[in-house]
Tab-separated table of C-alpha atoms in Angstrom:
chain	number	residue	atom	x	y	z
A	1	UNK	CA	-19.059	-24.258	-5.462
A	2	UNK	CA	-22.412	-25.307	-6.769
A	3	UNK	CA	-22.336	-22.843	-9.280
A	4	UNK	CA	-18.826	-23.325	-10.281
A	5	UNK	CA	-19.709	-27.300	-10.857
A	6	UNK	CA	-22.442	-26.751	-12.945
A	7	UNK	CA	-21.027	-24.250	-14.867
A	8	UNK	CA	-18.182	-26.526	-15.674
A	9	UNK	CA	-17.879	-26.836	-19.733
A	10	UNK	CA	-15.207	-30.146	-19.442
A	11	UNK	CA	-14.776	-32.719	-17.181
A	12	UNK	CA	-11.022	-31.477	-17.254
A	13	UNK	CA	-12.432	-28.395	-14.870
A	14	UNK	CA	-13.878	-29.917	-12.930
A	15	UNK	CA	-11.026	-32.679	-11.942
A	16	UNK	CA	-8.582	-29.340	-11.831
A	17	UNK	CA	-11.408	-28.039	-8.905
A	18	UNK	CA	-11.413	-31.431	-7.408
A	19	UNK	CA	-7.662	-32.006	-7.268
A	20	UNK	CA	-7.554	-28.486	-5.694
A	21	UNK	CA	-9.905	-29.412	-2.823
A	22	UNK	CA	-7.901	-32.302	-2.483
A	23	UNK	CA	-5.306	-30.571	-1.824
A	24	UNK	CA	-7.352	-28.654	0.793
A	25	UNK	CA	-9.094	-31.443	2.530
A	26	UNK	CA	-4.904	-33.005	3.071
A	27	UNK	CA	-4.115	-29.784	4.521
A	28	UNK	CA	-6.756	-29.653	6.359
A	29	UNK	CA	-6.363	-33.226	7.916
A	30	UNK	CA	-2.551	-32.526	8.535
A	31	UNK	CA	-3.044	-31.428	12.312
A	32	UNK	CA	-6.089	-33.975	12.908
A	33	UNK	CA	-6.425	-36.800	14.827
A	34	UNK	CA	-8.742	-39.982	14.053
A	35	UNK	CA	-11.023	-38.901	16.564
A	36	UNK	CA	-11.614	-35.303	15.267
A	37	UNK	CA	-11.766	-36.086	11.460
A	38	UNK	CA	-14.392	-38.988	12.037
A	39	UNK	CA	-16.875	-35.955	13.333
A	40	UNK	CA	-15.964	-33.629	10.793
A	41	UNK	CA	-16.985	-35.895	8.265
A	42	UNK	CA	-19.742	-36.329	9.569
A	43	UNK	CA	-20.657	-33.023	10.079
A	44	UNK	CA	-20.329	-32.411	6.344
A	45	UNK	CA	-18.256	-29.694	6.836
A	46	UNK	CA	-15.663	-27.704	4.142
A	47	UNK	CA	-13.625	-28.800	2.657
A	48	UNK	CA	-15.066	-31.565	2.358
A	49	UNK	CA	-18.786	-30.774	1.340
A	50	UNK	CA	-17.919	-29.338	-2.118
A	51	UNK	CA	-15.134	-32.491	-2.274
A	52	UNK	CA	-18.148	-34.726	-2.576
A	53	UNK	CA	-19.707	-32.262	-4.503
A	54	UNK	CA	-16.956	-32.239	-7.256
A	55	UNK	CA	-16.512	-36.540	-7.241
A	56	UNK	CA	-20.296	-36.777	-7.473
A	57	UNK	CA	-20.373	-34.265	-10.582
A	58	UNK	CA	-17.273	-36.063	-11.906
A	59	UNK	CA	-19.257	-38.768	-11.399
A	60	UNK	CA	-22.145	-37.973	-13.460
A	61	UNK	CA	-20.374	-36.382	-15.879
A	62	UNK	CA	-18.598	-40.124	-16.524
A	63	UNK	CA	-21.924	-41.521	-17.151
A	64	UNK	CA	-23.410	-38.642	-19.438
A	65	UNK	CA	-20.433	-39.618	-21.678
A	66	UNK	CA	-20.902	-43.331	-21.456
A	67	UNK	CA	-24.496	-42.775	-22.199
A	68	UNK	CA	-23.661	-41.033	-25.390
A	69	UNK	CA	-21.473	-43.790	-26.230
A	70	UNK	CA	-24.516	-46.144	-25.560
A	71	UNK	CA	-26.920	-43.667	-27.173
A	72	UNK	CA	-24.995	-43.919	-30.129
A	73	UNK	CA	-24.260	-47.930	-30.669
A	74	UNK	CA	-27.887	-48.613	-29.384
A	75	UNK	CA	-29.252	-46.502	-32.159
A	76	UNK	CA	-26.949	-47.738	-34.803
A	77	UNK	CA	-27.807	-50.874	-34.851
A	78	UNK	CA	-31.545	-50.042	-34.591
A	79	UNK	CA	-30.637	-48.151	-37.761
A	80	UNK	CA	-28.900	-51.871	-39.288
A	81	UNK	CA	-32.053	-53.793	-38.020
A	82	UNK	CA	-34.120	-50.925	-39.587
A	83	UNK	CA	-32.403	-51.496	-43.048
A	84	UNK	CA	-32.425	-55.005	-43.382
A	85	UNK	CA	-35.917	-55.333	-42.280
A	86	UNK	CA	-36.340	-52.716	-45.270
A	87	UNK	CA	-34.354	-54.947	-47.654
A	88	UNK	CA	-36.037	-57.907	-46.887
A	89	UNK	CA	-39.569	-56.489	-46.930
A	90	UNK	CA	-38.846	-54.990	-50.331
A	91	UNK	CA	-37.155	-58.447	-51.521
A	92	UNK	CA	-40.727	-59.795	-50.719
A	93	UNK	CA	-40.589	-61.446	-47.425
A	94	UNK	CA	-43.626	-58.776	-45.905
A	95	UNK	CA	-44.061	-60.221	-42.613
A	96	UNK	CA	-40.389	-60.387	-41.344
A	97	UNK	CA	-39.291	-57.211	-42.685
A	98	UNK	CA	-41.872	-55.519	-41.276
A	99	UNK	CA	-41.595	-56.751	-38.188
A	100	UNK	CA	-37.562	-55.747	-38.280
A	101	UNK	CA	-38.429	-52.267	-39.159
A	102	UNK	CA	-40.722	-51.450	-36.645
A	103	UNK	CA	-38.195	-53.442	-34.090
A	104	UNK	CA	-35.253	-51.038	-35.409
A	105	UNK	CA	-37.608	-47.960	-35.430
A	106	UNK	CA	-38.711	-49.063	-31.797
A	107	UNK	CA	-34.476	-49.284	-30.966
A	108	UNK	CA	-33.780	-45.873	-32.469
A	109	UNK	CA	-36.800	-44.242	-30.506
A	110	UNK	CA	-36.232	-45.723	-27.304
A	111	UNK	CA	-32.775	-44.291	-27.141
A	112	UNK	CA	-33.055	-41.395	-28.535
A	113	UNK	CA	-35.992	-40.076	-25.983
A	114	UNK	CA	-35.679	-37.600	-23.821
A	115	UNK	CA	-33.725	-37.901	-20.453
A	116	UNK	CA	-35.093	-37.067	-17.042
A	117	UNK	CA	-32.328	-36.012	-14.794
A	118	UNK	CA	-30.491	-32.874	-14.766
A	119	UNK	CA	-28.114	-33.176	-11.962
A	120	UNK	CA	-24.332	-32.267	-12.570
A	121	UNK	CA	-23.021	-30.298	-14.788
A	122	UNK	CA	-25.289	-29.075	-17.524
A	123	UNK	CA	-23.095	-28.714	-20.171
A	124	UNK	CA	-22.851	-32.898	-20.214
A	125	UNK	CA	-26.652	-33.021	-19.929
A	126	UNK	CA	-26.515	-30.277	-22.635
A	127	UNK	CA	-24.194	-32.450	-25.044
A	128	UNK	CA	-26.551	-35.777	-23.846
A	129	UNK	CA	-30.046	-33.630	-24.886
A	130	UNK	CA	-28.457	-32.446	-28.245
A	131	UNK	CA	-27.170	-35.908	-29.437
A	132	UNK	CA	-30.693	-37.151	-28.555
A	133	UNK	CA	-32.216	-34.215	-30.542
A	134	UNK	CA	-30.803	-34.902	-33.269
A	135	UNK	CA	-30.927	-39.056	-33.635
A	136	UNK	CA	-34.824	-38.187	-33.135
A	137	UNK	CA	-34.866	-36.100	-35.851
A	138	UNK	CA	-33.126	-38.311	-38.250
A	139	UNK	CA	-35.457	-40.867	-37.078
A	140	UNK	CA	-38.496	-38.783	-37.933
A	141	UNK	CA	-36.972	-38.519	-41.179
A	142	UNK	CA	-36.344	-41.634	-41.691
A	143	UNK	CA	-40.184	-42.745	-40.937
A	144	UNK	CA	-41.212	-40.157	-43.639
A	145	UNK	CA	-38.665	-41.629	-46.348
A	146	UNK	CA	-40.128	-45.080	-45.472
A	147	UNK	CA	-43.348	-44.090	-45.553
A	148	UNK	CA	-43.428	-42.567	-48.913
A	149	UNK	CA	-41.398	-45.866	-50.129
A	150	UNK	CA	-43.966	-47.922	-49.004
A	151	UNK	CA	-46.950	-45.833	-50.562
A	152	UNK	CA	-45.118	-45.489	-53.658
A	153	UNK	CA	-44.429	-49.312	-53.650
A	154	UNK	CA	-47.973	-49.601	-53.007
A	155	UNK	CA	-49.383	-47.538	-55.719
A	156	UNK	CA	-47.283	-50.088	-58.460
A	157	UNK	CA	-48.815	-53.141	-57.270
């Protein structure tokens, strides 16, 4: 089952697999009483080891996708506060532009470094890592572009 869950490529899978070991676990319970289940649960038994299993990859896979979302508004409006402080230190107010692009750089690199966790399914951590890949890179870029305005700015004064 551990397999299974982190070979998972949607979070549609793996609710299918959960729903199925729902199914299981209610079966299971049918002939029961109180008395018995509260043990079994207890005891971590199946079906329902690979039941928490499946709602804690669900779980995580829920909050890889939200921190996408997150990755990607967070670094956006680094990217805003990155371009007006660019505007502004180009209109001639040094100081405060300045100090709003290194804030937005600062947003946009924060964000888009690396996570450290790797439970769950991989193909969400996958998705996370390449979205983070990327804004780093255009980051990078952007630094270089700035950096070569600023120099040629430089060279005119």
């Amino acid at each position: 089952a551990v397999k299974k869950i982190k070979k998972a490529e949607s979070l549609n899978e793996l609710i299918t697999e959960y729903e199925s070991f729902l199914a299981k676990v209610k079966e299971y319970e049918k002939d029961k009483s109180d008395k018995e289940l509260s043990s079994i649960r207890l005891r971590q038994i199946e079906p329902y080891k690979t039941k928490i299993q499946l709602e804690s990859a669900i779980r995580d896979w829920e909050s890889k996708g939200e921190g996408i979302k997150r990755l990607l508004v967070q670094w956006c409006i680094g990217l805003l506060v990155l371009g007006l402080g660019c505007v502004l230190y180009y209109k001639g107010i040094s100081w405060f532009g300045m100090a709003l692009v290194l804030a937005g750089l600062g947003e946009m690199i924060w964000w888009s470094s690396p996570s450290l966790s790797l439970a769950g399914a991989v193909t969400s951590f996958e998705t996370l890592l390449n979205y983070k890949l990327t804004l780093s890179v255009i980051s990078l870029i952007l630094v270089v572009v700035i950096w070569n305005m600023n120099e040629r700015k430089q060279r005119t004064l």
